[in-house]
Structure formats: C-alpha cells, structure tokens
Coordinates of C-alpha atoms and ligand atoms in Angstrom, one line a residue:
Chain J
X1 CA -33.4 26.6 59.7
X2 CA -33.7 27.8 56.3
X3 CA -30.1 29.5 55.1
X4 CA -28.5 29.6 51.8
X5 CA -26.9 26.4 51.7
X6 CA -30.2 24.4 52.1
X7 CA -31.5 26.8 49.3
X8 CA -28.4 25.9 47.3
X9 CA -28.5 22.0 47.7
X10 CA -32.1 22.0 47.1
X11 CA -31.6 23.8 44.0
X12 CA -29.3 20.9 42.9
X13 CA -31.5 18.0 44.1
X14 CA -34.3 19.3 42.2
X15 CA -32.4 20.0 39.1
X16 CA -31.3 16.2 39.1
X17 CA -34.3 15.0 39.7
X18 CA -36.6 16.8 37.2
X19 CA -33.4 15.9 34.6
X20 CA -33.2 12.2 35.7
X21 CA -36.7 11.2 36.2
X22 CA -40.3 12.0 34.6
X23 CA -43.2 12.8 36.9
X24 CA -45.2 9.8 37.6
X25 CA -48.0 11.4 35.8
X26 CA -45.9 11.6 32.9
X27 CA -44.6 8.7 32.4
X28 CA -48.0 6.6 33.2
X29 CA -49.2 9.0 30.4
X30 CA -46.7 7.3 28.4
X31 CA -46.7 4.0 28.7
X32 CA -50.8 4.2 28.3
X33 CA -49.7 5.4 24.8
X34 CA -47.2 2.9 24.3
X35 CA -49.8 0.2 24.9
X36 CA -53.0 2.4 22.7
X37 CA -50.5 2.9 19.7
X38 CA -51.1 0.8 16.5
X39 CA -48.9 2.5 14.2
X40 CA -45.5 0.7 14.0
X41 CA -43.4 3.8 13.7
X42 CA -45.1 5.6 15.8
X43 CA -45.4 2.6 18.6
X44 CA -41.0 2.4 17.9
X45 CA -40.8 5.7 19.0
X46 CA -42.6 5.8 22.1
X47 CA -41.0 2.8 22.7
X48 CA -37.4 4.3 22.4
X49 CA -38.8 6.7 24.8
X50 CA -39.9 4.6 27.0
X51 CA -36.4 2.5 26.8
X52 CA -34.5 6.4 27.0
X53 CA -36.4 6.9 30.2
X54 CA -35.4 3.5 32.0
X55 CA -31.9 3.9 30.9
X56 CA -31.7 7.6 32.8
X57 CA -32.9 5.7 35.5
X58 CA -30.5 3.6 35.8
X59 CA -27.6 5.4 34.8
X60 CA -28.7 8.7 36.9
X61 CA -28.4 10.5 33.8
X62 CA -30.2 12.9 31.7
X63 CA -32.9 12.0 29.8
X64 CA -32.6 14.9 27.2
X65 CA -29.3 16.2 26.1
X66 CA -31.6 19.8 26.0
X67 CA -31.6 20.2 29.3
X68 CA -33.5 23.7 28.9
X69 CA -33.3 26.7 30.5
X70 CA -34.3 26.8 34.4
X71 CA -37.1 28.7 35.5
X72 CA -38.0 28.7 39.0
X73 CA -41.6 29.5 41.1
X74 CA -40.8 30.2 44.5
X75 CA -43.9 30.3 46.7
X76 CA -42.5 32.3 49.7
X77 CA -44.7 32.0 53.0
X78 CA -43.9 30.9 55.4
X79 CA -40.2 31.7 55.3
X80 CA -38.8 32.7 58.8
X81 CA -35.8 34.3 57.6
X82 CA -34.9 36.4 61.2
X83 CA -33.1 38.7 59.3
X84 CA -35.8 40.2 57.2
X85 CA -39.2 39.5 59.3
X86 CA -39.5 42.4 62.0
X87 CA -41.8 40.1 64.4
X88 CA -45.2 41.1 63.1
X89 CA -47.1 38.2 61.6
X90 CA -48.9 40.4 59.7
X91 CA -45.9 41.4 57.4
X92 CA -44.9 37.1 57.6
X93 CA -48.5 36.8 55.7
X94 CA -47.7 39.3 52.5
X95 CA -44.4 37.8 52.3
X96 CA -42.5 40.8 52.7
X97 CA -39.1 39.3 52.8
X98 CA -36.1 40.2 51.6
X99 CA -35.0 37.2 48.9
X100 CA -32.3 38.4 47.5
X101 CA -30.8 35.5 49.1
X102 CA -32.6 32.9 47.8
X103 CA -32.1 34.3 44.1
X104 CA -28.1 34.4 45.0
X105 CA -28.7 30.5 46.4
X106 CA -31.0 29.2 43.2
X107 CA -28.6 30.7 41.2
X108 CA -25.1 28.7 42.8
X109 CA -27.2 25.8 42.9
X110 CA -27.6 25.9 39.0
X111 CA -24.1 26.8 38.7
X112 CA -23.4 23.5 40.8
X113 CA -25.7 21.1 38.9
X114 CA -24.5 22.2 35.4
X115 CA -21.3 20.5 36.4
X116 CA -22.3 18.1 38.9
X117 CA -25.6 16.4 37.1
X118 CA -24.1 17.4 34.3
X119 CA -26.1 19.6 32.8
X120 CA -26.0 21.3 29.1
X121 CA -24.9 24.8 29.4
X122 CA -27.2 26.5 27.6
X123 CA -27.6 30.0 28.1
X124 CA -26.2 32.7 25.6
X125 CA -26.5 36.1 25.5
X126 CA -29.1 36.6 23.3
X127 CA -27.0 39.5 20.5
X128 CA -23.3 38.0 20.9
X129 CA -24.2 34.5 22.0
X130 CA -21.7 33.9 24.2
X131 CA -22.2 31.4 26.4
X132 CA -20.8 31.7 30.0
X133 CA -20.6 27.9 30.3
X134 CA -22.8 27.6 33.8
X135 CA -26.2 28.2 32.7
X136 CA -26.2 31.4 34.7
X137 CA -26.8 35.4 33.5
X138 CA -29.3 38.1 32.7
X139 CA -32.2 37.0 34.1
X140 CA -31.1 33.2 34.1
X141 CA -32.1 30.9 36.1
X142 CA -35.2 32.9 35.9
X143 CA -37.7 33.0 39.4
X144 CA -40.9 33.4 39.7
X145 CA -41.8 34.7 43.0
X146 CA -45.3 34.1 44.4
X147 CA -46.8 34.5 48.2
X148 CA -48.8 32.0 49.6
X149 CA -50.1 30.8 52.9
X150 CA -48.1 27.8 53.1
X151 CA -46.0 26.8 56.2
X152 CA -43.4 25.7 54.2
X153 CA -40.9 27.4 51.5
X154 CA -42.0 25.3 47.9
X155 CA -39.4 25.7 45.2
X156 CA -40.6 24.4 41.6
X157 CA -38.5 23.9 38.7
X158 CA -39.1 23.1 35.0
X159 CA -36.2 22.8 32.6
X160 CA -37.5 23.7 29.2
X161 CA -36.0 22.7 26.3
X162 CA -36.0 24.8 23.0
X163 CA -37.6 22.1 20.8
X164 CA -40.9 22.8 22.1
X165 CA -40.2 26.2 23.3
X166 CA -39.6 27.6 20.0
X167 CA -43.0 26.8 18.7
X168 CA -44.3 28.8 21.3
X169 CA -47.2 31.3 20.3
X170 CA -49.7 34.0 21.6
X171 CA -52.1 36.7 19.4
X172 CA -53.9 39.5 20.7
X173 CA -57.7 38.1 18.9
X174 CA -60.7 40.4 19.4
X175 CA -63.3 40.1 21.6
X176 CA -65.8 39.2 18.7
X177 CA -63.4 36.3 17.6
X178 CA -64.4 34.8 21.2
X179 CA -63.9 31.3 22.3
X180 CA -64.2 29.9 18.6
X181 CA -61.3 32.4 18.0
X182 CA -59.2 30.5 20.8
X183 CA -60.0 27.0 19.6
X184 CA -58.6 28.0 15.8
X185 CA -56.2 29.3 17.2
X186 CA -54.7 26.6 19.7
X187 CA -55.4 24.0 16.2
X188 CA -53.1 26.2 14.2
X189 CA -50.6 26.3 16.7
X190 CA -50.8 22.6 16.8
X191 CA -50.8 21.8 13.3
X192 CA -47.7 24.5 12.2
X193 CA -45.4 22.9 15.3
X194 CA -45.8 19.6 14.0
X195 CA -43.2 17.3 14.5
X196 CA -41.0 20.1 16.0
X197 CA -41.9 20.1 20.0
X198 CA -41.1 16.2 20.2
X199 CA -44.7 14.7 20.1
X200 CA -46.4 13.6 22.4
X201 CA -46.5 16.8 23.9
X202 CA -48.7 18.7 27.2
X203 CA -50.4 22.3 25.9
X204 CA -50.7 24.7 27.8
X205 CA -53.0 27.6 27.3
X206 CA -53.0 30.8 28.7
X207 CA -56.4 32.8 28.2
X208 CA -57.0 36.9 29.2
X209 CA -54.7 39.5 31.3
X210 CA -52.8 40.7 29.3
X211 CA -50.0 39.9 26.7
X212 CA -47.2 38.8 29.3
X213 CA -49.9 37.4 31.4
X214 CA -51.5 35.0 29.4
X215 CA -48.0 34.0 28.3
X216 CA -47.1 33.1 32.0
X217 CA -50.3 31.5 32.2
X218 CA -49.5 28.7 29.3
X219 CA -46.2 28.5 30.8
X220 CA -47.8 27.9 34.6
X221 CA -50.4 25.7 32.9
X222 CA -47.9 23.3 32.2
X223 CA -46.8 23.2 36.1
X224 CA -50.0 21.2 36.5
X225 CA -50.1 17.1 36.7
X226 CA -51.3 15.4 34.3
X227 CA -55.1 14.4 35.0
X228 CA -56.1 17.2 36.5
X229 CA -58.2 19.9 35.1
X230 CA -59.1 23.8 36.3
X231 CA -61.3 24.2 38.8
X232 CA -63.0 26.4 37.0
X233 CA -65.7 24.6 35.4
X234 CA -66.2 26.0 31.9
X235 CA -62.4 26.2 32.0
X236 CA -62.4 22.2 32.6
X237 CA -65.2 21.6 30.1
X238 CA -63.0 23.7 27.4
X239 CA -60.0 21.5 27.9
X240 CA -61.6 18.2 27.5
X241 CA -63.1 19.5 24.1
X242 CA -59.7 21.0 23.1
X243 CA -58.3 17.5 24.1
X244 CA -61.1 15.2 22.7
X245 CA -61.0 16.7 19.6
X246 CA -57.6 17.3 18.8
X247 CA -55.7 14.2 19.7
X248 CA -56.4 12.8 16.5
X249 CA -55.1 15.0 14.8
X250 CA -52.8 12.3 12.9
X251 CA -49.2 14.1 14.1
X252 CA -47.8 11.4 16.0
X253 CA -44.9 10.8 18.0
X254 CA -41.9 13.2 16.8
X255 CA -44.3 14.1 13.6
X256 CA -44.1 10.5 12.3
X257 CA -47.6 10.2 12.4
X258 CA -49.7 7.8 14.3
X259 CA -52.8 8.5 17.3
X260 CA -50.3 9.5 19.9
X261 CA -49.6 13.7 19.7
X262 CA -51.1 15.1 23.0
X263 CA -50.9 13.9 26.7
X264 CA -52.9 16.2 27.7
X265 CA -54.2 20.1 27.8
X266 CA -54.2 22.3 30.6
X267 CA -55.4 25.5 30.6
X268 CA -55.4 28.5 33.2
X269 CA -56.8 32.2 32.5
X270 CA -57.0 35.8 34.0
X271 CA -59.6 38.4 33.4
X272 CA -58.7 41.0 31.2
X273 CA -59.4 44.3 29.4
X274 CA -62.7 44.1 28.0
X275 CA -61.5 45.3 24.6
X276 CA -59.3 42.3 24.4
X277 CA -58.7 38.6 24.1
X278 CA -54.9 37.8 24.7
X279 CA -54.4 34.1 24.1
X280 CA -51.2 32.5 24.5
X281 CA -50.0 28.3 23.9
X282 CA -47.0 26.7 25.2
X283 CA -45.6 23.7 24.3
X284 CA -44.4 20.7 26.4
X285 CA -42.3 17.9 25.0
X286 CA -43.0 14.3 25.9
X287 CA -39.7 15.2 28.3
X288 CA -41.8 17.2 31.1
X289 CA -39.0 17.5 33.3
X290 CA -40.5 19.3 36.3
X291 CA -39.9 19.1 39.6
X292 CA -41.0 20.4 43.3
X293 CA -39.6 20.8 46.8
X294 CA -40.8 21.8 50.1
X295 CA -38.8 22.9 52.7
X296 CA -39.6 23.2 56.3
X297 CA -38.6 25.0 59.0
X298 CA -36.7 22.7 60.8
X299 CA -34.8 21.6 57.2
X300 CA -36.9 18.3 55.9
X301 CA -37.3 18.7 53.0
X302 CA -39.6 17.0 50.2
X303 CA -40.0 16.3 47.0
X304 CA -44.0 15.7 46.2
X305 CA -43.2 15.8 42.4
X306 CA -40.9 12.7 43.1
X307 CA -41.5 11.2 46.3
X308 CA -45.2 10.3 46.1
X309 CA -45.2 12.6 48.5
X310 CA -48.8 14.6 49.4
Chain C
X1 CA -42.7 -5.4 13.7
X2 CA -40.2 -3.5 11.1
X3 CA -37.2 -5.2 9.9
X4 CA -34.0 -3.0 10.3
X5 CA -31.1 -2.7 8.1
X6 CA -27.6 -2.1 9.4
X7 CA -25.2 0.1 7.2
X8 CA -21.5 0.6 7.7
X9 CA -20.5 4.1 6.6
X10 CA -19.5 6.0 4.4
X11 CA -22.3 5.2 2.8
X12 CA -22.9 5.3 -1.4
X13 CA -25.2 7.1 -3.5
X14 CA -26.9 3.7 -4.4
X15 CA -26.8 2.5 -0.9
X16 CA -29.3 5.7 0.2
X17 CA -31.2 5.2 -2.9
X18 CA -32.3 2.2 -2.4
X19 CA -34.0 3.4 1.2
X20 CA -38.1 3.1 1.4
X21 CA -39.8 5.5 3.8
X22 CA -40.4 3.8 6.7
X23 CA -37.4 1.6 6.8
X24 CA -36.0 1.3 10.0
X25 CA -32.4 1.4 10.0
X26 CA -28.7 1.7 11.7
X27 CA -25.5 3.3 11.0
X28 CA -21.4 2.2 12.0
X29 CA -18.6 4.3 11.4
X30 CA -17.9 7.7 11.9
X31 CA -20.6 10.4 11.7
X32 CA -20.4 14.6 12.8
X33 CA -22.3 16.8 14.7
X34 CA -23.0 19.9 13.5
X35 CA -26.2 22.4 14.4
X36 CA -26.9 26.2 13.1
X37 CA -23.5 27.8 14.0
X38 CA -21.6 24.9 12.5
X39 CA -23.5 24.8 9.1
X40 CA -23.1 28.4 8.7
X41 CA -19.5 28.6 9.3
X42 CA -19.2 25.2 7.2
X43 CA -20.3 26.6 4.2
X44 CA -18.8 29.9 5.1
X45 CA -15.5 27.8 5.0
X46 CA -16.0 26.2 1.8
X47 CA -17.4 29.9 0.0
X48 CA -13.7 31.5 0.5
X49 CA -12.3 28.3 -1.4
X50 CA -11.0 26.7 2.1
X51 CA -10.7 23.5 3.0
X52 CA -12.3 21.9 6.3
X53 CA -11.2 20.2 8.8
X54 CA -13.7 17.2 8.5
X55 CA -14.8 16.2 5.2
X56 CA -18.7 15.1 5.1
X57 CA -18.1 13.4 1.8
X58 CA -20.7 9.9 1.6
X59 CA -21.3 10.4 5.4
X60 CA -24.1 11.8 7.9
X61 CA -24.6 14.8 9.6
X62 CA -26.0 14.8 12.9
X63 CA -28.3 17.8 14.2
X64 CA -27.1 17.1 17.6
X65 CA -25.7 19.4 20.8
X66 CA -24.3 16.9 22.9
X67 CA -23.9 17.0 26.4
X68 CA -20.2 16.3 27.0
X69 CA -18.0 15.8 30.0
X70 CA -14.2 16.0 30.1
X71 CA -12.0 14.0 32.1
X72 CA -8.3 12.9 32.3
X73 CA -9.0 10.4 29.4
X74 CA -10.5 13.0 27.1
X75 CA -13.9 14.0 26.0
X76 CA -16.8 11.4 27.6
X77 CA -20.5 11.9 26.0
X78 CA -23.2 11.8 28.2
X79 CA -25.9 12.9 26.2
X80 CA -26.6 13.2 22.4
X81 CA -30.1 13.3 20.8
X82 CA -31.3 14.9 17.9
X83 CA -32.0 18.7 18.1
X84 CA -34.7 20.0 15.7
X85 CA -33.9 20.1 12.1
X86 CA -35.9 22.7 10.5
X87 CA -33.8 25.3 12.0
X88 CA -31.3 24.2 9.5
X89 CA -33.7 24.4 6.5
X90 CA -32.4 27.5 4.9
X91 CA -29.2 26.3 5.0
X92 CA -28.9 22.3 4.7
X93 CA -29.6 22.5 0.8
X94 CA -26.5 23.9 0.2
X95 CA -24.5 21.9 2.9
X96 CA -25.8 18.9 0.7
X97 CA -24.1 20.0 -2.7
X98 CA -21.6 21.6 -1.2
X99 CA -20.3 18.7 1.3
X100 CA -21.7 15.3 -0.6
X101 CA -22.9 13.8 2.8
X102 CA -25.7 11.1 1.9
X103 CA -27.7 10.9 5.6
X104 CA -29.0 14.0 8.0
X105 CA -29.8 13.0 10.8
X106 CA -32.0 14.6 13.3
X107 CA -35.9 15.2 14.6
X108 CA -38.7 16.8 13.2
X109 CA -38.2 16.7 9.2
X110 CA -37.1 19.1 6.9
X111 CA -39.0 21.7 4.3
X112 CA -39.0 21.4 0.7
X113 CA -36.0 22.9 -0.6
X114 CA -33.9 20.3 1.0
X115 CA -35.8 17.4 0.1
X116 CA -35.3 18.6 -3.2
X117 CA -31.8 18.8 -2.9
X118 CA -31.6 15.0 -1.5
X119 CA -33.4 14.0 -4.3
X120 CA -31.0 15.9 -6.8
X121 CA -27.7 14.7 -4.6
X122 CA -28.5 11.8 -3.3
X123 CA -29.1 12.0 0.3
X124 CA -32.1 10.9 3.1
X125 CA -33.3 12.6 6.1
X126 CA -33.3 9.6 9.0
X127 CA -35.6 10.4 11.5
X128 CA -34.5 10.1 15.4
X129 CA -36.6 9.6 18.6
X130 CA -36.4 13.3 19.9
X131 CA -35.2 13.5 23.6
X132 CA -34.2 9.6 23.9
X133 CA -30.1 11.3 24.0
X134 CA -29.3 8.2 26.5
X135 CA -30.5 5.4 23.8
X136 CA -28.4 7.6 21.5
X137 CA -25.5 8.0 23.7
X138 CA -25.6 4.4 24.3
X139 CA -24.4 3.8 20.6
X140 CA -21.8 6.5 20.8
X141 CA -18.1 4.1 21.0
X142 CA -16.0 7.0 21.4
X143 CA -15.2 10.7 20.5
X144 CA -12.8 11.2 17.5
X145 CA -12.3 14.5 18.0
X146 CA -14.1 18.1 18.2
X147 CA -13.7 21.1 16.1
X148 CA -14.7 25.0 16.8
X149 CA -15.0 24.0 20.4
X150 CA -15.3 27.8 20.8
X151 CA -18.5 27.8 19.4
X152 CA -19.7 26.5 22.7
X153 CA -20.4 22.6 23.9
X154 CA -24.0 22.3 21.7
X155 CA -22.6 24.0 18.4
X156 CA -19.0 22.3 17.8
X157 CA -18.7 20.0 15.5
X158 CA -17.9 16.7 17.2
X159 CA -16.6 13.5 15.2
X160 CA -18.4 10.6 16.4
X161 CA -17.5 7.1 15.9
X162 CA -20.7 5.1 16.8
X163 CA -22.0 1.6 16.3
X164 CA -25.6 0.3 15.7
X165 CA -26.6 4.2 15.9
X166 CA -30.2 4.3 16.2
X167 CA -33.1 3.0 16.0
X168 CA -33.5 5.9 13.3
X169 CA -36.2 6.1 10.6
X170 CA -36.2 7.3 6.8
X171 CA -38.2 9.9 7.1
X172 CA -37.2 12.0 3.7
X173 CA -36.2 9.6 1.0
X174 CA -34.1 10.4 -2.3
X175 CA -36.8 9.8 -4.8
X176 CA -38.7 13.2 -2.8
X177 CA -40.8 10.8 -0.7
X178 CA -41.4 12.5 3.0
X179 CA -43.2 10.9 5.5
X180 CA -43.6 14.5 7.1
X181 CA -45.6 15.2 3.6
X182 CA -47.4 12.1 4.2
X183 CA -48.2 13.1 7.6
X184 CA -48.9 16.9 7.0
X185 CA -51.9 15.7 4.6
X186 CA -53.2 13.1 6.3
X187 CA -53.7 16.4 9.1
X188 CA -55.3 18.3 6.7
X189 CA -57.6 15.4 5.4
X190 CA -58.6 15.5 9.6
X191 CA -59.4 18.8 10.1
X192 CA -62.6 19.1 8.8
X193 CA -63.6 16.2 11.7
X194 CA -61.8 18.2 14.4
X195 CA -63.1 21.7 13.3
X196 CA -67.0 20.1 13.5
X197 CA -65.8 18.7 17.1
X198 CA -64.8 22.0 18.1
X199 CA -68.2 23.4 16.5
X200 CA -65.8 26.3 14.1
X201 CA -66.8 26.5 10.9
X202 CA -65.0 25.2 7.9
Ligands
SF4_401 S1 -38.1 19.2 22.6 FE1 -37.9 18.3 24.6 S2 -37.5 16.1 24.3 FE2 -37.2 17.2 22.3 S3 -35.0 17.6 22.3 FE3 -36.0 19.4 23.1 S4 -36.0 19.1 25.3 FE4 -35.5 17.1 24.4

C-alpha cells in the first residue's frame, strides 16, 4: 500500500541521501578529474572535494552547507490510490488521480528532514524574506507532476543550491540566429559565471517551447546521469561539440583555473513557435545532489540513484 | 606540491602583505561569518556612529551560511563552506575601510572595486573549495557566539573560533594581483580556439 506516511518517509530518505552522497556517476566524474588535473591549485581543490565527499560519508552528513531548495518530479502511474481511481483502467493510464496527498506528504517529509538530516532552512519569502525556518511555503518544495506508464510511483529529488542557480540564464534568440546563436550563447553563459557555480559544474540546456519550457528543460537536463546523451541524434552530436569544445575553456575548479570546469553537458529540447528560438542554461555545481525512489505497490521501495539499482 | 603557511590571527597589515597568489595557506583564532544581510546592516551600524557588537579589526570575514544545530550544550556546526562572494561586491569595499579586517574569505572572487580597496587597506581575498562545508566544518573548534540571529540561520553573524581553517588559497592579493584576473584572460586568450571548434565566427 501506498499512503501518506510511505510518501512522507520516502520524502526524508531521499532528502538524506541526495544530501549525504553524490550519484555514482558524479563522483566517478570526479575523481577521473582528480587524476587528469595538472594544475596544482586546481588538482588541491578537487582534491578537498573529493576529501569533503568521504567525510559526508562517513559522518552521514551534508556535503554542502547549501542544501538548495527542493524540487520534486513525481512520475504518477501506476498509483492505486482506492480513493481516487473509480475502477476503470483507462482513467489509471492518464493518471487522473487526486494528489493532493502526495504534495501534503512531500511537503511533511521536507519539514521532517530540515530537522532530522539537518538540513539548511532556506526558503524566504521572496519581498519580506522571512524565513519560516522548515524549508516549506509558496510553492516550496516545489513538484513536478508527470504521468507515465510505469508500475511503480518514482519520486526524484534535486536539492539546488543558489551558487549555481543564480547564474542561471535563458534569451528569447531569433530564428535566424539558429544553432550558432545557441552555441554563443551557452559560451557566454559559461564564461560570465565563472568561478561562481562551484566548478566543475553539469550544463544543462534547454532548447525550443517556449520561455518557461525551455527553462524546465535545462533544469530536467540536469536529472540525467552523467554519460548519457539524448536520444535524439543531432541533439547527442550537439552536446559532445558543446562539451569538446568548451572544457578547455581554462575556468577551473571554483574559477582557479586549471582543465577541470565541465563534467559534462546535457541537453533536452521541445518544438516551438516557428518565429522563435527560446534557449535556456542551467547550472549544476560539482555538488549534484539528486536523488530517485521507486515505490511499489506492496511498499519496497528503491532507490536506483543510490542503490545501483536498475 | 604547494607549501602552506599557518597564521594565527588577528592577523597584521605586513603579515597579508607579504601573501603571493597562489600561496596555500591556514588561519587559528577567531574569525566571523557574515553574508549580504550582515554586511548591509554592518555598515548600516557603523553609518549612524554605533558601535558593533564584534569588531573585524586585523581579522577575516567569512562569506559563509552555516548549517547549525542547537542542543543542550549550545550551538553545534554541522556545515560551513563558503557562499559566493561576488554578491557582496557592492558592498565589501566599504566593509574593508570601514571594519580594518585583513582576510575575506569565501568562493568565487571578487570584482574590481574591492580588490582596489585590499590593495589601498591592506587586505587579501583567500579562496575556499566551494561546497567542501564538512572539510570546513572539520576546522571549526567551537562557536563563540552568534549575533542578529533574527536575520535567519545563513545570514547571522556567527563568531567562530577555528584551528588550521582551510586548505584556503590567495586568490586576490594586496599588491592588486587576482588570480580570478589571471584566469579571466587566460579565457579570453582561449576563445578564439573554442569559437573555431564550435565553427562561430570571431
Ligand atoms: S554552488 Fe553548489 S557546491 Fe557551491 S556552495 Fe552552492 S550548493 Fe554548495
């Protein structure tokens, strides 16, 4: 059975776990850099990093004292809440559910981890900037709700820090300006964040839909392990060149300079208008904390992020 | 493999003086947090004539928002890296006159106006590995006590007393030497390369 409480506990285990320990992708990404890196201050910082990520291991701790805001993708199918389905399968299949439930359950969970993991409370309103001290308000955690054909309820979290965050960009570019427009403008980005986002750091572009799409996109983009490229083909091709090309650009780790300023680039896009060319990039610190549960029916739960699970 | 030198604070103008970019380097004694909120309402302080509750004199200033836990003994840090300095850029130059702290510690350097100030007051900016808050933590002996707790866990000012704090970096000397500089046009001197890569004209 899937209730509230699972929802709730859940929400903690993944919050510790994406604060506590990297992906594996990750954090083979990072030692490859540790061992590629000739550039003595720049090979002392990944190696603090790499010593910062050990020690959260042991200590169960977290590895960044940011430890972001929470946003949440829910992928819903597959949830056989008896309350909400009225028996058809057909309405099971567009997710028609009510989740109320499960935002109410995210949302205690985040409550519980801020004090439990702990966690930094960092959300503020945005004019007065109070804080209410649990990480919780308008909008906060924030979830994602998606529908998909899965048998089982998949709860993603990333914890995003403001470091990268803030450098954050997107520009509606002409159609003319084309993919030459995107590739100047994804450099730019690179080169005016600089040292800020805590280098090494993932991008993620977002190309097409619209302006809040492509925005999501980037964001989404960044969901995606390390290694792996679109399935798209001329998507693939375009982040290998953005990658090839601009890991040398000579930032560095944290802006020191050195080889070592990109782990990787993902890239997703949506069609769009065609008078426009929204493109958006999104910045992911060396600290990708991300993490993913599935829960079944009967309650297992795991963690795939985590567990070397499939 | 770079030496590292350790200081014991408060520090003096000569003793940040004589730092070299590059030099790898540790600080004892007693430091402060402080991030946006804190710097404004410093300097607020010290406009209206006031005095403050910690002085910064021959110290460092550490752009930090710790994560803090309270128990029955008191205030325990659990994690404490740097946060991102340039949001302080407007106002760090005067925080430098006005307070006389030598070091700012934090991630991500700093923009000209305050480098120019470190220069003419005698101060470096010492770099720290962003996100490693557990190695930081780690160097953290205790908690001294926190001021304008109201201001919310990140933005209080915290008194720190920490040992062997680092590993941190000069990053922005006080001769106006900043590796960030160093950095920003050895990027420029590369674009050229990656703009022919990319096939985008010059
Ligand atoms: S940018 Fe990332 S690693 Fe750096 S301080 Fe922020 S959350 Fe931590």
């Amino acid at each position: 059975m899937i209730d509230g409480k699972l929802v709730e506990d859940v929400t903690v285990e993944l919050l510790r776990k994406a604060a506590v320990y990297l992906p594996h992708d990750v954090k083979a990404a990072l030692e490859r850099s540790y061992d590629d890196e000739k550039d003595d201050t720049a090979k002392a910082q990944l190696k603090t990093i790499l010593e910062n990520i050990a020690l959260a291991g042991e200590k169960g701790l977290p590895m960044c004292q940011d430890t972001g805001v929470h946003l949440f993708y829910v992928d819903l199918c597959g949830i056989r809440d008896s309350a909400t389905i009225s028996g058809s399968e057909a309405s099971r299949h567009v997710g028609k559910h009510n989740v109320s439930w499960i935002t109410d359950a995210i949302a205690q969970g985040v409550r519980r981890a801020t004090r439990e993991v702990p966690l930094r409370p960092n959300t503020v309103n945005p004019l007065t900037r109070e804080n209410p001290g649990d990480n919780t308000g308008m909008h906060m955690p924030h979830i994602n709700f998606r529908t998909s054909d899965n048998d089982y309820l998949e709860i993603t979290v990333m914890m995003k820090g403001a470091g990268s965050e803030n450098m954050s960009c997107m520009r509606m570019l002409t159609p003319s300006q084309g993919v030459a427009g995107i590739k100047e403008f994804v450099l730019e980005s690179l080169v005016s964040a600089g040292g800020n986002p805590c280098p090494p750091v993932i991008l993620g572009i977002g190309i097409g839909g619209s302006a809040d799409i492509c925005t999501c996109l980037a964001k989404e983009a960044l969901l995606r392990p390390l290694g792996t490229h679109h399935h798209d083909e001329k998507i693939a091709l375009l982040e290998r060149e953005l990658y090839d090309a601009l890991k040398d650009i000579g930032i560095g780790p944290m802006g020191l300079g050195g080889r070592t300023t990109l782990l990787g680039v993902h890239v997703e896009y949506a069609d769009c208008h065609t008078a426009s060319l929204p493109v958006a990039v999104n910045f992911q610190c060396w600290a990708a904390r991300r993490a993913t549960a599935r829960i079944y029916e009967d309650g297992r739960v795991e963690y795939p992020s985590h567990d070397g699970g499939k | 493999m770079i030496s590292e030198k350790h200081l014991s604070l408060p520090l003096s103008e000569d003793d940040v003086r004589s730092f070299h970019l590059g030099d790898a380097v540790r600080l004892s004694g007693v430091i402060y947090t402080a991030r946006d909120e804190a710097h404004m309402r410093i300097l607020g302080v010290m406009e209206k004539g006031d005095s403050l509750p910690v002085d910064f004199k021959d110290s460092a200033v550490f752009h930090c928002g710790p994560i803090m836990q309270k128990n029955d003994d008191g205030w325990k840090v659990v994690a404490a890296g740097p946060t991102t300095s340039s949001r302080m850029n407007a106002l760090e130059p005067g925080f430098i006159e006005k307070t006389g702290v030598r070091a700012v510690i934090g991630k991500g350097g700093m923009n000209e106006k305050t480098l120019d100030a470190m220069k003419k007051y005698g101060c470096v900016y010492l770099a720290m590995t962003g996100g490693a808050a557990l190695v930081a933590a780690d160097h953290i002996k205790g908690i001294k006590g926190v001021y304008w707790a109201e201001l919310g866990e990140p933005e209080a000012v915290w008194v720190l007393e920490v040992e062997d704090f680092g590993p941190l970096t000069v990053a922005m000397d006080a001769h106006g030497g900043s590796i960030y500089e160093d950095v920003r046009r050895n990027v420029e001197k590369n674009l050229p390369e990656i703009k022919s890569k990319l096939g985008l004209k010059q």
